[in-house]
Structure formats: structure tokens, C-alpha cells
């Protein structure tokens, strides 16, 4: 489950989180879903991610509401600024992954389609693989090879989008493939960016003291009940069960 903090939604408490969730946490301290990200960039409800062929075809169609013509919403009301923050987050995440500080994984798709990725094996992406597949594709939440002169990040209606989709359908098969269903190790993301943009924090000693007092109050010895009471306090909004509460509880209990 993804919970909201005072500044935004916290990372889902799973071993791995989606690349979009990780990047929006780093950029905005708000772990967004892929659909939410697309809608904010576009400024209106998005449609399902299209294949490279469908996206290339869309360049020749008529657009009554071209996202590039109007403002986005949320963090992308100033679209250029929001996209730059997202691109910076992608660069920072790659740097930390290359240093070995977090793991990134994904599913290889020869034609960069969801259908292929759904039945592919999940693979840990080495620093060399991340250097090769260095372009973040916002439309799919995946990563692709980055042709010379193409940016680190592409989003719907990017000026270079047509050229990139044309390359994907050309004679060079290397331009068509990529990794989809890309995820980042949650513990690594939190370790590298524990408090982006001033999300709520609390010293472990203070959390341990809270746990000790709760146990002494005779309310019980179970962590689940203690967590519910801890989490119900508005001053604890945004503090993670897995990263903040559980370690303190285990120390108090001597586990």
C-alpha cells in the first residue's frame, strides 16, 4: 500500500517499486503511479501506453488537445521545470545504481511491447546495461537505448519523439528493444534519498521511546497494533512502517 505523507505519497512497502514511483519520489517526494504521472504531464486524463508503431502513427493524426500546447497539472503546471526535475532524478538514480548503492531490474522486450515483457524473465540490470539502456521513456515507464543526440528522457509529444519512434521501426533491431516493467530496490532508494524535499523525519531513539511507553501502558505487545496507534498520530504522518517503525520496535523487543 502507498501512503500519503504531509508532502506526498510514500513509497509502497514492497521490496521493489516501479521506476516511475522511485523517480517521482526522488524528484517530488511524492511516489506517483504511472497513470498519475502521464496525466499531470498531459494536463488531462491519459490513455493507455501505445506501441512504438501506434505512437509513430499518432504523429500524423490530428490532435484536438495536444499536451504540449497547454499547461500540465500538479508538479507539471510548469511543464518544463517538472520534466527537468524528473530527468535529474533519472540521472541521479542511474549514478547510484552504477555505484552499487541500489538494484534496478526489468524485463527485456525485443520489440518494446508490454505483451513481450509480461512473459519475459526479470533481470537485474548491471551498470553496463544501464549505460546501454540509458533513455527513460515516460510513456511506458521503461528504458531504451539512447541514439546519438537523443535526450536522456522522452515523454509524450517530446520534440524528438518522432525521430526516436522512427528509429525503433527502422532496419536496426537494436533501436527497437528495451526493458519494461522496470523496478528499483526500495531499500536502496530510501537509503540514497531518505528525505527528499523535507519529508517527515523522526529520530530512531524517539521512536524507540514511543514503543517503550506504548508497551508499558499495557496496551499489548503486538507490533501490528502498536503500529496502528503510532500511525494514527498526525505528527507521525509520512513515517514508514518498514524503514522507521519496525527497526525501532525490534530493538526495543530485543529481536
Steps between C-alpha positions, in 0.01 A plus 500: 500500500621851422434753777488876481739711702464868578674574170384207288466126473767282650659211312295180501630258760619228263858380438490666156301800378432612145757724333237774470425477872870521586567795267201704618604434860850629426373798297194606700494294824174362364493140374259520206350229284579490128148613409519795741832608354369489143186692596696776674738540207213505250273718708208261448415132534742281309438198285669162521863496386524429127742288303782666306304452177183653644691791647672567169162492326365751751747762378311508169158524662313808607519604866215705637678527833873476460657476848793713384262789420364553851619481858534178691362449849648442843879492486481571126303826500835631387558201273859583410603531864319182604652299217848627584459385859388159378794476259739598781351227718563243225862609474548486879342154524726366225806643674411330829425171322836517321670552838333182625279682750172362367374230266292563188322218320273462199370270227659502156267559204645458150227720347443707815144376549314424824391161365863391460601636839213324677645157420870591520733419789579774749868597478722706729642782289876541532676835474594412140138423414383827653767684302373332182128542571538853631187667364196514727176478302226673700222364277573141604700539820773296331856560384647486148822548311593864456594594141761768450342839555187359665423621855527300823122511535211502254137580585178521296532767230870556560648683196739208441229239545430453129866433417530250786191305397614507137834351610315229694323387183806525274740234380720499811344254750704653782283811481181304568574320824503603864396407851147536631345444843815661638531513878743641756595345831295684761756472780768644273278791395419584862864463600614741227206742529357462851355845518460671162360852528455480877264205543416427867781354712538375857807382691510125562558566872169689513316221320652247741386711796150509355504120467624455859228727636235326293600157636513633859150641460364146489346531157669181383818359352405461134674713240196523271283660768785725611558613142132588455513723808831654393379563146172655625692789657496789246852600607624164367352549152734382226718283727549154355411180681785307337774764511420684823264310729596134458877546571422701816242246616737210449773673702263565789382139494855368465412308184 
